[in-house]
GROMACS .gro file of C-alpha atoms in nm:
model
  351
    1MET     CA    1   0.026  -0.036   0.012
    2GLN     CA    2   0.240   0.271   0.113
    3LYS     CA    3   0.455   0.134  -0.219
    4ARG     CA    4   0.169   0.272  -0.474
    5VAL     CA    5   0.096   0.574  -0.234
    6LYS     CA    6   0.516   0.634  -0.291
    7GLU     CA    7   0.465   0.557  -0.685
    8LYS     CA    8   0.162   0.740  -0.735
    9THR     CA    9   0.337   1.070  -0.526
   10GLU     CA   10   0.608   1.056  -0.753
   11GLU     CA   11   0.366   1.006  -1.102
   12ASN     CA   12   0.191   1.316  -0.952
   13GLU     CA   13   0.466   1.491  -0.845
   14LYS     CA   14   0.659   1.433  -1.215
   15ASN     CA   15   0.337   1.522  -1.371
   16ALA     CA   16   0.295   1.851  -1.228
   17THR     CA   17   0.715   1.936  -1.305
   18GLN     CA   18   0.643   1.814  -1.649
   19ALA     CA   19   0.284   2.042  -1.733
   20LEU     CA   20   0.519   2.369  -1.561
   21SER     CA   21   0.807   2.358  -1.771
   22LEU     CA   22   0.558   2.376  -2.094
   23CYS     CA   23   0.299   2.630  -1.928
   24ASN     CA   24   0.687   2.800  -1.871
   25LYS     CA   25   0.794   2.783  -2.271
   26ALA     CA   26   0.402   2.856  -2.363
   27ARG     CA   27   0.438   3.158  -2.173
   28ALA     CA   28   0.764   3.245  -2.350
   29PHE     CA   29   0.552   3.280  -2.661
   30ILE     CA   30   0.254   3.457  -2.492
   31ARG     CA   31   0.519   3.758  -2.316
   32ILE     CA   32   0.563   3.794  -2.709
   33ARG     CA   33   0.234   3.813  -2.818
   34LYS     CA   34   0.235   3.484  -3.043
   35PRO     CA   35  -0.036   3.278  -2.823
   36GLY     CA   36  -0.125   3.086  -3.092
   37GLN     CA   37   0.173   2.949  -3.064
   38ALA     CA   38   0.186   2.877  -2.710
   39GLU     CA   39  -0.182   2.702  -2.745
   40PRO     CA   40  -0.066   2.425  -2.830
   41LEU     CA   41   0.134   2.384  -2.580
   42LEU     CA   42  -0.067   2.453  -2.316
   43LEU     CA   43  -0.321   2.211  -2.435
   44ALA     CA   44  -0.046   1.920  -2.368
   45ALA     CA   45   0.045   2.073  -2.019
   46LEU     CA   46  -0.352   2.040  -1.955
   47GLU     CA   47  -0.383   1.653  -2.028
   48ILE     CA   48  -0.084   1.614  -1.796
   49SER     CA   49  -0.250   1.788  -1.497
   50PRO     CA   50  -0.625   1.899  -1.552
   51LYS     CA   51  -0.667   2.131  -1.247
   52SER     CA   52  -0.321   2.253  -1.250
   53PRO     CA   53  -0.456   2.659  -1.193
   54TYR     CA   54  -0.124   2.780  -1.367
   55VAL     CA   55  -0.168   2.598  -1.663
   56LEU     CA   56  -0.606   2.655  -1.619
   57VAL     CA   57  -0.478   3.099  -1.568
   58ALA     CA   58  -0.187   3.049  -1.905
   59LEU     CA   59  -0.496   2.909  -2.170
   60GLY     CA   60  -0.726   3.167  -2.003
   61ASP     CA   61  -0.489   3.385  -2.168
   62THR     CA   62  -0.492   3.306  -2.480
   63LYS     CA   63  -0.792   3.257  -2.514
   64ARG     CA   64  -0.792   3.607  -2.443
   65MET     CA   65  -0.541   3.709  -2.597
   66GLN     CA   66  -0.733   3.589  -2.934
   67LYS     CA   67  -1.015   3.793  -2.882
   68GLN     CA   68  -1.189   3.487  -2.702
   69PHE     CA   69  -1.298   3.616  -2.398
   70ILE     CA   70  -1.604   3.361  -2.316
   71THR     CA   71  -1.362   3.042  -2.357
   72ALA     CA   72  -1.088   3.287  -2.214
   73ALA     CA   73  -1.399   3.314  -1.951
   74LYS     CA   74  -1.480   2.917  -1.898
   75TYR     CA   75  -1.024   2.845  -1.811
   76TYR     CA   76  -1.031   3.138  -1.497
   77GLN     CA   77  -1.347   3.003  -1.420
   78ARG     CA   78  -1.178   2.637  -1.434
   79CYS     CA   79  -0.916   2.747  -1.215
   80LEU     CA   80  -1.150   2.973  -0.931
   81GLU     CA   81  -1.332   2.689  -0.916
   82ALA     CA   82  -0.980   2.440  -0.785
   83ASP     CA   83  -0.833   2.772  -0.602
   84PRO     CA   84  -1.119   3.066  -0.516
   85LEU     CA   85  -0.866   3.399  -0.482
   86ASN     CA   86  -0.683   3.278  -0.730
   87PRO     CA   87  -0.584   3.657  -0.760
   88PHE     CA   88  -0.426   3.617  -1.092
   89ALA     CA   89  -0.764   3.399  -1.199
   90MET     CA   90  -0.985   3.652  -1.029
   91SER     CA   91  -0.784   3.942  -1.289
   92GLY     CA   92  -0.859   3.769  -1.627
   93LEU     CA   93  -1.194   3.653  -1.563
   94GLY     CA   94  -1.296   4.011  -1.497
   95ASP     CA   95  -1.108   4.095  -1.789
   96ALA     CA   96  -1.251   3.894  -1.941
   97TYR     CA   97  -1.642   4.028  -1.857
   98ARG     CA   98  -1.469   4.363  -1.975
   99GLY     CA   99  -1.342   4.210  -2.343
  100SER     CA  100  -1.729   4.076  -2.407
  101ASN     CA  101  -1.918   4.435  -2.297
  102ASN     CA  102  -1.988   4.259  -1.981
  103LEU     CA  103  -1.864   4.587  -1.821
  104ASP     CA  104  -2.143   4.510  -1.511
  105ARG     CA  105  -1.998   4.103  -1.426
  106ALA     CA  106  -1.639   4.228  -1.431
  107ILE     CA  107  -1.653   4.534  -1.227
  108ASP     CA  108  -1.852   4.219  -0.961
  109ILE     CA  109  -1.540   4.009  -1.018
  110TRP     CA  110  -1.245   4.303  -0.983
  111THR     CA  111  -1.411   4.421  -0.645
  112GLN     CA  112  -1.444   4.048  -0.502
  113ALA     CA  113  -1.066   4.024  -0.585
  114LEU     CA  114  -0.983   4.372  -0.462
  115ASP     CA  115  -1.180   4.244  -0.153
  116ALA     CA  116  -0.997   3.937  -0.174
  117TYR     CA  117  -0.604   4.147  -0.216
  118PRO     CA  118  -0.679   4.533  -0.090
  119GLU     CA  119  -0.289   4.591  -0.198
  120ASN     CA  120  -0.377   4.437  -0.547
  121ASN     CA  121  -0.228   4.725  -0.758
  122LEU     CA  122  -0.355   4.511  -1.113
  123VAL     CA  123  -0.738   4.574  -0.973
  124MET     CA  124  -0.749   4.869  -0.881
  125THR     CA  125  -0.695   5.022  -1.173
  126ARG     CA  126  -0.960   4.827  -1.350
  127LEU     CA  127  -1.198   4.811  -1.161
  128ALA     CA  128  -1.155   5.286  -1.160
  129ASP     CA  129  -1.147   5.285  -1.518
  130ALA     CA  130  -1.456   5.010  -1.564
  131LEU     CA  131  -1.668   5.208  -1.317
  132THR     CA  132  -1.522   5.565  -1.485
  133LYS     CA  133  -1.708   5.468  -1.842
  134LYS     CA  134  -1.976   5.361  -1.644
  135GLY     CA  135  -1.993   5.760  -1.469
  136LYS     CA  136  -1.935   5.606  -1.141
  137LEU     CA  137  -1.629   5.866  -1.077
  138THR     CA  138  -1.745   5.929  -0.755
  139ALA     CA  139  -1.641   5.540  -0.669
  140ALA     CA  140  -1.350   5.574  -0.933
  141ARG     CA  141  -1.184   5.830  -0.823
  142GLN     CA  142  -1.191   5.677  -0.458
  143ILE     CA  143  -1.012   5.318  -0.635
  144TYR     CA  144  -0.735   5.592  -0.840
  145GLU     CA  145  -0.671   5.720  -0.466
  146ARG     CA  146  -0.642   5.474  -0.315
  147SER     CA  147  -0.423   5.286  -0.525
  148ILE     CA  148  -0.193   5.648  -0.548
  149ASN     CA  149  -0.160   5.626  -0.201
  150LEU     CA  150  -0.025   5.283  -0.240
  151ASN     CA  151   0.209   5.372  -0.524
  152PRO     CA  152   0.299   5.669  -0.589
  153ASP     CA  153   0.388   5.556  -0.975
  154ASP     CA  154   0.226   5.348  -1.067
  155PRO     CA  155   0.169   5.464  -1.448
  156PHE     CA  156  -0.239   5.332  -1.477
  157ALA     CA  157  -0.348   5.525  -1.188
  158LEU     CA  158  -0.076   5.827  -1.307
  159SER     CA  159  -0.294   5.780  -1.584
  160GLY     CA  160  -0.646   5.719  -1.507
  161LEU     CA  161  -0.720   5.956  -1.189
  162GLY     CA  162  -0.491   6.211  -1.441
  163ASN     CA  163  -0.809   6.219  -1.731
  164LEU     CA  164  -1.030   6.124  -1.431
  165TYR     CA  165  -0.960   6.518  -1.309
  166ILE     CA  166  -0.953   6.681  -1.657
  167ARG     CA  167  -1.313   6.498  -1.632
  168LEU     CA  168  -1.469   6.702  -1.307
  169ARG     CA  169  -1.299   6.992  -1.392
  170GLU     CA  170  -0.954   6.963  -1.092
  171PHE     CA  171  -0.733   7.070  -1.385
  172ASP     CA  172  -0.507   7.176  -1.057
  173LEU     CA  173  -0.550   6.850  -0.904
  174ALA     CA  174  -0.458   6.692  -1.315
  175GLY     CA  175  -0.180   6.869  -1.428
  176PRO     CA  176   0.053   6.809  -1.146
  177LEU     CA  177  -0.030   6.359  -1.238
  178LEU     CA  178   0.004   6.342  -1.575
  179GLU     CA  179   0.328   6.539  -1.567
  180LYS     CA  180   0.459   6.314  -1.360
  181LEU     CA  181   0.392   6.036  -1.643
  182VAL     CA  182   0.518   6.175  -1.892
  183ALA     CA  183   0.863   6.149  -1.704
  184LYS     CA  184   0.794   5.803  -1.647
  185GLN     CA  185   0.705   5.703  -1.941
  186PRO     CA  186   0.899   5.964  -2.159
  187GLN     CA  187   0.854   5.760  -2.485
  188ASN     CA  188   0.480   5.618  -2.446
  189PRO     CA  189   0.308   5.773  -2.666
  190ARG     CA  190  -0.065   5.742  -2.381
  191ALA     CA  191   0.111   5.933  -2.166
  192ILE     CA  192   0.229   6.214  -2.400
  193GLY     CA  193  -0.136   6.201  -2.548
  194ALA     CA  194  -0.270   6.208  -2.242
  195LEU     CA  195  -0.110   6.567  -2.149
  196ALA     CA  196  -0.087   6.716  -2.450
  197ASN     CA  197  -0.502   6.606  -2.448
  198PHE     CA  198  -0.491   6.888  -2.097
  199TYR     CA  199  -0.314   7.147  -2.205
  200ARG     CA  200  -0.522   7.114  -2.536
  201ARG     CA  201  -0.859   7.169  -2.302
  202GLN     CA  202  -0.663   7.439  -2.116
  203LYS     CA  203  -0.641   7.574  -2.519
  204ASP     CA  204  -0.320   7.647  -2.388
  205PHE     CA  205  -0.178   7.562  -2.780
  206SER     CA  206   0.122   7.595  -2.800
  207ARG     CA  207   0.250   7.344  -2.509
  208ALA     CA  208  -0.057   7.046  -2.636
  209LYS     CA  209   0.101   7.119  -3.034
  210ALA     CA  210   0.484   7.013  -2.881
  211LEU     CA  211   0.340   6.694  -2.703
  212PHE     CA  212   0.161   6.583  -3.010
  213GLU     CA  213   0.443   6.631  -3.220
  214ARG     CA  214   0.639   6.471  -3.053
  215ILE     CA  215   0.500   6.128  -3.029
  216LEU     CA  216   0.501   6.165  -3.367
  217ASP     CA  217   0.840   6.158  -3.376
  218ILE     CA  218   0.800   5.826  -3.254
  219ASP     CA  219   0.505   5.712  -3.416
  220CYS     CA  220   0.496   5.927  -3.734
  221GLN     CA  221   0.125   5.759  -3.829
  222ASN     CA  222  -0.026   5.801  -3.466
  223VAL     CA  223  -0.417   5.962  -3.575
  224TYR     CA  224  -0.485   6.089  -3.212
  225ALA     CA  225  -0.140   6.266  -3.252
  226ILE     CA  226  -0.278   6.423  -3.558
  227ASP     CA  227  -0.615   6.453  -3.472
  228GLY     CA  228  -0.507   6.704  -3.214
  229LEU     CA  229  -0.240   6.871  -3.433
  230ALA     CA  230  -0.603   6.976  -3.595
  231ASP     CA  231  -0.740   7.080  -3.308
  232CYS     CA  232  -0.475   7.301  -3.157
  233ALA     CA  233  -0.459   7.427  -3.493
  234ARG     CA  234  -0.858   7.483  -3.509
  235GLY     CA  235  -0.792   7.597  -3.197
  236ASN     CA  236  -0.567   7.874  -3.279
  237LYS     CA  237  -0.800   7.986  -3.589
  238GLU     CA  238  -0.553   7.804  -3.899
  239TYR     CA  239  -0.814   7.612  -4.078
  240GLN     CA  240  -0.651   7.544  -4.387
  241LYS     CA  241  -0.343   7.449  -4.172
  242ALA     CA  242  -0.615   7.259  -3.938
  243LYS     CA  243  -0.867   7.109  -4.321
  244GLN     CA  244  -0.612   6.976  -4.353
  245LEU     CA  245  -0.453   6.757  -4.088
  246TRP     CA  246  -0.743   6.589  -4.067
  247GLU     CA  247  -0.732   6.491  -4.411
  248LYS     CA  248  -0.406   6.340  -4.338
  249ALA     CA  249  -0.537   6.128  -3.994
  250MET     CA  250  -0.825   5.980  -4.205
  251THR     CA  251  -0.514   5.862  -4.421
  252ALA     CA  252  -0.386   5.706  -4.136
  253GLY     CA  253  -0.648   5.560  -4.023
  254MET     CA  254  -0.945   5.790  -3.814
  255SER     CA  255  -1.283   5.744  -3.922
  256PRO     CA  256  -1.395   5.881  -4.201
  257ALA     CA  257  -1.693   5.985  -4.084
  258ILE     CA  258  -1.585   6.138  -3.786
  259ALA     CA  259  -1.269   6.365  -4.003
  260GLN     CA  260  -1.516   6.401  -4.312
  261THR     CA  261  -1.744   6.599  -4.053
  262ARG     CA  262  -1.429   6.862  -3.848
  263ILE     CA  263  -1.303   6.911  -4.233
  264ALA     CA  264  -1.603   7.005  -4.259
  265ASP     CA  265  -1.622   7.228  -3.986
  266ALA     CA  266  -1.327   7.340  -4.080
  267CYS     CA  267  -1.429   7.444  -4.429
  268LEU     CA  268  -1.739   7.617  -4.338
  269GLN     CA  269  -1.541   7.823  -4.073
  270MET     CA  270  -1.342   7.955  -4.380
  271LYS     CA  271  -1.696   8.062  -4.539
  272GLN     CA  272  -1.613   7.774  -4.843
  273PHE     CA  273  -1.983   7.651  -4.799
  274ASP     CA  274  -1.977   7.445  -5.119
  275GLN     CA  275  -1.707   7.249  -5.000
  276ALA     CA  276  -1.842   7.287  -4.618
  277ARG     CA  277  -2.155   7.107  -4.775
  278ARG     CA  278  -1.996   6.842  -5.029
  279TYR     CA  279  -1.784   6.673  -4.658
  280TYR     CA  280  -2.160   6.718  -4.487
  281ASP     CA  281  -2.311   6.533  -4.735
  282GLN     CA  282  -2.070   6.208  -4.818
  283VAL     CA  283  -2.109   6.187  -4.475
  284LEU     CA  284  -2.510   6.168  -4.482
  285SER     CA  285  -2.459   6.006  -4.756
  286VAL     CA  286  -2.316   5.661  -4.560
  287SER     CA  287  -2.522   5.762  -4.178
  288GLU     CA  288  -2.753   5.931  -3.965
  289ASP     CA  289  -2.431   6.108  -3.805
  290LYS     CA  290  -2.543   6.350  -3.547
  291PHE     CA  291  -2.229   6.594  -3.568
  292ALA     CA  292  -2.386   6.597  -3.959
  293LEU     CA  293  -2.633   6.686  -3.941
  294PHE     CA  294  -2.500   6.928  -3.666
  295GLY     CA  295  -2.270   7.120  -3.929
  296GLN     CA  296  -2.561   7.115  -4.149
  297LEU     CA  297  -2.762   7.369  -3.912
  298ARG     CA  298  -2.445   7.571  -3.885
  299LEU     CA  299  -2.409   7.574  -4.211
  300ILE     CA  300  -2.825   7.651  -4.315
  301GLU     CA  301  -2.774   7.984  -4.079
  302THR     CA  302  -2.418   8.102  -4.127
  303GLU     CA  303  -2.394   8.047  -4.582
  304PRO     CA  304  -2.654   8.343  -4.706
  305GLY     CA  305  -3.003   8.241  -4.786
  306ASP     CA  306  -3.393   8.351  -4.834
  307GLU     CA  307  -3.476   8.303  -4.406
  308ARG     CA  308  -3.758   8.164  -4.569
  309ASN     CA  309  -3.588   7.901  -4.696
  310LYS     CA  310  -3.329   7.918  -4.425
  311MET     CA  311  -3.644   7.798  -4.194
  312ILE     CA  312  -3.796   7.483  -4.372
  313ASP     CA  313  -3.384   7.402  -4.493
  314ALA     CA  314  -3.310   7.371  -4.062
  315ALA     CA  315  -3.663   7.210  -3.990
  316LYS     CA  316  -3.597   6.906  -4.160
  317ILE     CA  317  -3.287   6.881  -4.032
  318LEU     CA  318  -3.399   6.916  -3.763
  319ASN     CA  319  -3.627   6.633  -3.812
  320ARG     CA  320  -3.388   6.431  -3.927
  321LEU     CA  321  -3.225   6.487  -3.528
  322PHE     CA  322  -3.573   6.418  -3.367
  323ALA     CA  323  -3.579   6.077  -3.526
  324LEU     CA  324  -3.259   6.031  -3.400
  325ASN     CA  325  -3.328   6.071  -3.014
  326SER     CA  326  -3.603   6.297  -2.903
  327SER     CA  327  -3.478   6.397  -2.661
  328ASP     CA  328  -3.129   6.503  -2.676
  329HIS     CA  329  -2.979   6.791  -2.494
  330ARG     CA  330  -2.769   6.910  -2.872
  331THR     CA  331  -3.047   6.858  -3.091
  332LEU     CA  332  -3.339   7.029  -2.851
  333SER     CA  333  -3.073   7.351  -2.794
  334GLU     CA  334  -3.021   7.374  -3.159
  335PHE     CA  335  -3.409   7.358  -3.207
  336ASN     CA  336  -3.411   7.623  -2.945
  337LEU     CA  337  -3.171   7.875  -3.114
  338PHE     CA  338  -3.380   7.837  -3.460
  339ARG     CA  339  -3.732   7.883  -3.243
  340THR     CA  340  -3.604   8.199  -3.112
  341ARG     CA  341  -3.598   8.330  -3.477
  342TYR     CA  342  -3.865   8.178  -3.659
  343PRO     CA  343  -4.088   8.068  -3.422
  344GLU     CA  344  -4.267   7.965  -3.729
  345ILE     CA  345  -4.022   7.608  -3.748
  346ASP     CA  346  -4.278   7.473  -3.539
  347ALA     CA  347  -4.520   7.416  -3.725
  348HIS     CA  348  -4.317   7.209  -3.970
  349ILE     CA  349  -4.130   7.032  -3.684
  350GLN     CA  350  -4.253   6.599  -3.699
  351VAL     CA  351  -4.257   6.586  -3.327
   0.00000   0.00000   0.00000
């Protein structure tokens, strides 16, 4: 009996060692983002050691990298059945739910993980990011600040909290955090972009421009930076330059609808009415884009023409906007502005 127990123990130890070896080889592929090469090794390891948390988490990570979030979640859940408080499985399961657009479930999992591991910075910033996206800004702020207190140099907390402060218009708190983030990550386009966006919102276009150009020195096709430079040019009333930059951004991969609407806006500022109309029409030929419709309203109001025709044309645009969302705050605001000038517009509005 003792001999059989000893043999079984030795066999289990051998299997665990073999599975760990395969898993370590797979992890090397995961680190260089080659999940397809990692997966066969991990499946072989799972055959040998079907309840190994290390193997199950690695398989979850592999499937998550391949954007197979439902399968990834199953592997993480299998790990948690064997090891209920495994921090890597809890974190990964939240990531899988986030990837499958189930942000509420991700928040539940990360909250449980943080209860189990109160000083886990990785989970804190994930949870705070998710809460921010859900609009729960007070809760997000508390967790970001808790993370910063534990690790003042954590780049995810610096970025998340800095951007949240901007959203809350607490600019005096946002600036130092984002400056520190860039000092820590001077070659990170996202970090530089966050600081550039801070200065842009402050209308400090000179500093913002320098930072967006710094991003382009690192990545010459960075759409965010090109768009940022265009917005700085618009802020400085350099509309022709802004137009050219948005054309460049569209070539680099910016959404055509967004780029064309912004180009049209620049044309409108330069009183290039025919060009503005053409760009707005291109966007609206694809979909009922709210911002292109707002642009057309501005065009109707700005372009010379008969006042009665303007009112009728504006009513047509407003009807399309109300069809998109009859309770939209900006649509109602635009309607009230036109109503002030043209009280008779009510007769043409279908709401």
